[in-house]
Amino acid sequence: MTPTLKRPLRLLLLSTSVGALGSGLGGGVELTLHNLAQALSLRGHTVKIVAPTGSVCANFPLVEIEGTLQPTAQSEGRHAAIAMPANAVLANMWAYAREVEHQYDLLVNFAYDWLPFYLTPFFARPIAHLVSMGSLTDAMDRVIAQTIVQSPNSIGVHSRAQADTFSFGDECQVLGNGFDLSLYDFNPQPERSLAWVGRLAPEKGLEDAVAAAQATQRPLKIWGVLQDQGYWQQIQQQYSTAPMTYEGFLPTAQLQSALGKCQALLMTPHWVEAFGNVAIEALACGVPVIAYRRGGPAEIVQDGKTGWLVEPDSLTGLVDAIARLDQIDRYTCRQQAEATYSLAAMGDRVEQWFTAVLAQFHG
Ligand code: UDP
């Protein structure tokens, strides 16, 4: 095993450039960055965060950077060229990092964007990249592959399934994720409703959960940022009689309280979900997870113990799993979150990763 860090580090965490922290547009990366900052500062490391203007990140020093947000990579297509808006916030964030890098021991990149990978060898300090999605475009695959050759160990991912979408998957550090579980209340007595939580965007496959709600006539509560309005309108038209309600985008405290009242969380992504923060948030509240056997959720859910894994894209599979929810013990769900996805567990894994990055860099 890699030895753990012997001294506190000065860390600069560079956020995603597709949205301000707190907006929800950054998806799971927003919570991941906050949780990682917490896990690391609990261990005595010093953390500063760089993020687009308008960001909110309680308890940590934050440098807000002006500029135009990056387009999201999910819907661009495999052969998409790299896009860089005029006055790009991404470029501005990394120009700032270049100015201050000597004040830090390690920079941590959370953006799934070409520029930070490309810039890695031009920096005087090591950069660790926490990659938040699987393979989406050839240009990103190529630049991450080059980075791993130049800086072995520098690529962290959230799940094995995510790593395996890349040709260099074996060389990625699989880190899972970690959460402040004290913020999530265990709820032993749910109501009849089901939950769906995520960005409302095609890759997240909300329509499958809605179809399952319609088929079972169970109320479905939906939380998340309305990222693609047209997509949501289409679902509403197609399933106009489904018992569903859109509950908005809530801060963690309110989300967990409402989510805890649900009988299960449905995760129906059409892509290889890199991890699925919402799976752990549900488990932490004692809410079983019904997920397609694909991507990160398939590595999280313990089939028949903390939820059900069903054949991807199968409506019958979802309906059958909903019928078997009474076989799942909600307390076992909470216990799984505590055993593997606490801040302390994530802190251990990330410190080992940083140790490897620094050892490689300094020789
Ligand atoms: N989320 C939230 N409030 C809501 C709905 C979602 O804060 O009302 C957050 C949730 O906590 C999670 C993120 O949105 O961290 C979704 O991340 P996930 O990893 O599940 O998917 P991604 O959006 O990254 O594909």
JSON list of C-alpha atoms and ligand atoms in Angstrom, two decimals, residues 27-29 31 197-199 204 223-224 248-250 255 271 273 276-278 281, ligand 1:
[
{"chain": "A", "resi": 27, "resn": "GLY", "atom": "CA", "xyz": [-24.10, 18.14, -11.53]},
{"chain": "A", "resi": 28, "resn": "GLY", "atom": "CA", "xyz": [-22.47, 15.86, -8.98]},
{"chain": "A", "resi": 29, "resn": "VAL", "atom": "CA", "xyz": [-19.12, 17.66, -9.29]},
{"chain": "A", "resi": 31, "resn": "LEU", "atom": "CA", "xyz": [-21.11, 18.30, -4.10]},
{"chain": "A", "resi": 197, "resn": "VAL", "atom": "CA", "xyz": [-32.96, 12.87, -8.50]},
{"chain": "A", "resi": 198, "resn": "GLY", "atom": "CA", "xyz": [-30.65, 14.37, -11.11]},
{"chain": "A", "resi": 199, "resn": "ARG", "atom": "CA", "xyz": [-30.18, 16.93, -13.85]},
{"chain": "A", "resi": 204, "resn": "LYS", "atom": "CA", "xyz": [-30.11, 10.75, -17.21]},
{"chain": "A", "resi": 223, "resn": "TRP", "atom": "CA", "xyz": [-35.73, 16.73, -7.94]},
{"chain": "A", "resi": 224, "resn": "GLY", "atom": "CA", "xyz": [-32.99, 18.39, -9.95]},
{"chain": "A", "resi": 248, "resn": "GLY", "atom": "CA", "xyz": [-37.48, 21.69, -7.94]},
{"chain": "A", "resi": 249, "resn": "PHE", "atom": "CA", "xyz": [-33.76, 21.87, -7.13]},
{"chain": "A", "resi": 250, "resn": "LEU", "atom": "CA", "xyz": [-33.16, 21.85, -3.38]},
{"chain": "A", "resi": 255, "resn": "LEU", "atom": "CA", "xyz": [-33.31, 17.38, -0.41]},
{"chain": "A", "resi": 271, "resn": "TRP", "atom": "CA", "xyz": [-25.19, 6.62, -20.28]},
{"chain": "A", "resi": 273, "resn": "GLU", "atom": "CA", "xyz": [-23.04, 7.09, -15.03]},
{"chain": "A", "resi": 276, "resn": "GLY", "atom": "CA", "xyz": [-24.13, 8.69, -9.08]},
{"chain": "A", "resi": 277, "resn": "ASN", "atom": "CA", "xyz": [-23.84, 10.82, -5.95]},
{"chain": "A", "resi": 278, "resn": "VAL", "atom": "CA", "xyz": [-27.58, 10.60, -5.48]},
{"chain": "A", "resi": 281, "resn": "GLU", "atom": "CA", "xyz": [-27.43, 10.32, -0.61]},
{"chain": "B", "resi": 1, "resn": "UDP", "atom": "N1", "xyz": [-28.89, 17.75, -6.31]},
{"chain": "B", "resi": 1, "resn": "UDP", "atom": "C1", "xyz": [-29.18, 18.74, -5.40]},
{"chain": "B", "resi": 1, "resn": "UDP", "atom": "N2", "xyz": [-30.48, 19.15, -5.25]},
{"chain": "B", "resi": 1, "resn": "UDP", "atom": "C2", "xyz": [-31.49, 18.61, -5.96]},
{"chain": "B", "resi": 1, "resn": "UDP", "atom": "C3", "xyz": [-31.19, 17.59, -6.88]},
{"chain": "B", "resi": 1, "resn": "UDP", "atom": "C4", "xyz": [-29.87, 17.17, -7.04]},
{"chain": "B", "resi": 1, "resn": "UDP", "atom": "O1", "xyz": [-28.29, 19.27, -4.72]},
{"chain": "B", "resi": 1, "resn": "UDP", "atom": "O2", "xyz": [-32.64, 19.03, -5.79]},
{"chain": "B", "resi": 1, "resn": "UDP", "atom": "C5", "xyz": [-27.48, 17.32, -6.48]},
{"chain": "B", "resi": 1, "resn": "UDP", "atom": "C6", "xyz": [-27.20, 16.00, -5.80]},
{"chain": "B", "resi": 1, "resn": "UDP", "atom": "O3", "xyz": [-26.90, 16.18, -4.45]},
{"chain": "B", "resi": 1, "resn": "UDP", "atom": "C7", "xyz": [-26.00, 15.45, -6.58]},
{"chain": "B", "resi": 1, "resn": "UDP", "atom": "C8", "xyz": [-26.12, 16.13, -7.93]},
{"chain": "B", "resi": 1, "resn": "UDP", "atom": "O4", "xyz": [-27.18, 17.08, -7.84]},
{"chain": "B", "resi": 1, "resn": "UDP", "atom": "O5", "xyz": [-24.78, 15.80, -5.96]},
{"chain": "B", "resi": 1, "resn": "UDP", "atom": "C9", "xyz": [-26.32, 15.14, -9.04]},
{"chain": "B", "resi": 1, "resn": "UDP", "atom": "O6", "xyz": [-25.15, 14.41, -9.17]},
{"chain": "B", "resi": 1, "resn": "UDP", "atom": "P1", "xyz": [-25.04, 12.95, -9.75]},
{"chain": "B", "resi": 1, "resn": "UDP", "atom": "O7", "xyz": [-23.64, 12.46, -9.45]},
{"chain": "B", "resi": 1, "resn": "UDP", "atom": "O8", "xyz": [-26.13, 12.07, -9.25]},
{"chain": "B", "resi": 1, "resn": "UDP", "atom": "O9", "xyz": [-25.24, 13.13, -11.32]},
{"chain": "B", "resi": 1, "resn": "UDP", "atom": "P2", "xyz": [-24.60, 14.14, -12.42]},
{"chain": "B", "resi": 1, "resn": "UDP", "atom": "O10", "xyz": [-25.48, 15.35, -12.43]},
{"chain": "B", "resi": 1, "resn": "UDP", "atom": "O11", "xyz": [-23.20, 14.46, -12.00]},
{"chain": "B", "resi": 1, "resn": "UDP", "atom": "O12", "xyz": [-24.66, 13.40, -13.71]}
]
